Amino acid sequence: GVIADELVQRGLIDDATLFCNYVRYVGLDSQLEAGKFHLSASMTIPEIAQALTEALSPDVTVQVIEGWRLEQIGEALDATEELAFDGVEFVALVGPGAARPAGFDFLESLLPGASLDGFLFPDTYRMAPDATAADLCGRMLETFGARVTAQMRADATARRFTLYEVVTLASIVEREAVIPDERALIASVYLNRLAAGMTLDADPTVQYAKGFDALTGQWWPPLSVADYTGVISPYNTYLNPGLPPGPIANPSLASVEAVIYPANSDYLYFRACDASGRHRFSLTFEEHERAGD
């Protein structure tokens, strides 16, 4: 009766007695739950009664953006007050030296002591308020395993790349690509440079090595010319040949696909050509230099 009177007061139903008789008749009177509900005056009594038996899920939404590094995920978790764990706990669980959760064979190619960064699949996750950091980690890895298919992994192996190497390069592509249709072309440039024994010269790896920039409040700060040689780190691909030691961010599926199925090109250079984020690709250093004019 109290619920029916409330519905009348809110203008959702006209007849409290009719509502009570209906829920009693269909046996829903014992199933009405306390909670928050989305109801409208256009709904019928049966629709309202059904909705009231299905209390809105108290799940917490956790959104992980493509191209975030582990610490950025931690910051997002810290900002989600409804969770039972915080970013520090999550980063400690999956960061450097992380234990390998059982049941994920695609983690076999990770280097000893490596964090799970790169394999924490970017997506929107709905978590119970009492979920643990391990629960979120498990969900992210399960999603990675489902989206990066066995066929894709086999195709990477056929190209003589470990999945760890693919994800490492995909993380760089993720940070470089602004226009989605350029991902495969950007991947081809890096693969061509690797094959030619050239350094990757990837700006995002220097940004990653710099870490959080207190001056700009950014994890991926603008670089100065001095940074290319002044940031001493195994992740700086201007100073070190080959791939960096591991992923610098968590790439999207599209960036992983771009590395496994790159464009067929001979390009060795690219640079941003305008504010749109589109790049100009070059075969030679001379062309590359002219592209900057």
CSV table of C-alpha atoms in Angstrom, one decimal, residues 152 155-161 166 169-170 173 180-195 253-267 281:
chain,number,residue,atom,x,y,z
A,152,MET,CA,45.5,-13.3,-34.2
A,155,ASP,CA,49.2,-14.9,-37.1
A,156,ALA,CA,51.6,-13.0,-34.9
A,157,THR,CA,53.7,-16.1,-34.3
A,158,ALA,CA,53.7,-16.7,-38.1
A,159,ARG,CA,55.3,-13.3,-38.4
A,160,ARG,CA,57.9,-14.4,-35.8
A,161,PHE,CA,56.7,-12.0,-33.1
A,166,VAL,CA,53.1,-7.2,-30.6
A,169,LEU,CA,54.7,-2.1,-30.5
A,170,ALA,CA,50.9,-1.7,-30.5
A,173,VAL,CA,51.1,2.8,-32.3
A,180,PRO,CA,42.3,5.6,-36.9
A,181,ASP,CA,42.9,4.7,-40.6
A,182,GLU,CA,46.6,5.5,-40.1
A,183,ARG,CA,47.3,2.8,-37.5
A,184,ALA,CA,48.3,0.1,-40.0
A,185,LEU,CA,50.6,2.6,-41.9
A,186,ILE,CA,52.2,3.8,-38.7
A,187,ALA,CA,52.8,0.1,-37.6
A,188,SER,CA,54.4,-0.5,-41.0
A,189,VAL,CA,56.9,2.3,-40.5
A,190,TYR,CA,58.0,0.9,-37.2
A,191,LEU,CA,58.2,-2.7,-38.5
A,192,ASN,CA,60.2,-1.4,-41.5
A,193,ARG,CA,62.6,0.4,-39.2
A,194,LEU,CA,63.0,-2.7,-37.0
A,195,ALA,CA,63.7,-4.8,-40.1
A,253,LEU,CA,42.3,-3.9,-30.3
A,254,ALA,CA,42.7,-1.8,-33.5
A,255,SER,CA,46.3,-1.0,-32.6
A,256,VAL,CA,47.1,-4.7,-31.9
A,257,GLU,CA,45.5,-5.6,-35.3
A,258,ALA,CA,47.6,-2.9,-37.0
A,259,VAL,CA,50.8,-4.5,-35.8
A,260,ILE,CA,49.7,-8.1,-36.7
A,261,TYR,CA,48.2,-6.9,-40.0
A,262,PRO,CA,50.2,-3.8,-41.0
A,263,ALA,CA,49.9,-1.9,-44.2
A,264,ASN,CA,52.3,-3.0,-47.0
A,265,SER,CA,54.6,0.0,-47.3
A,266,ASP,CA,58.3,0.9,-47.7
A,267,TYR,CA,58.0,4.1,-45.5
A,281,PHE,CA,54.9,9.5,-44.6
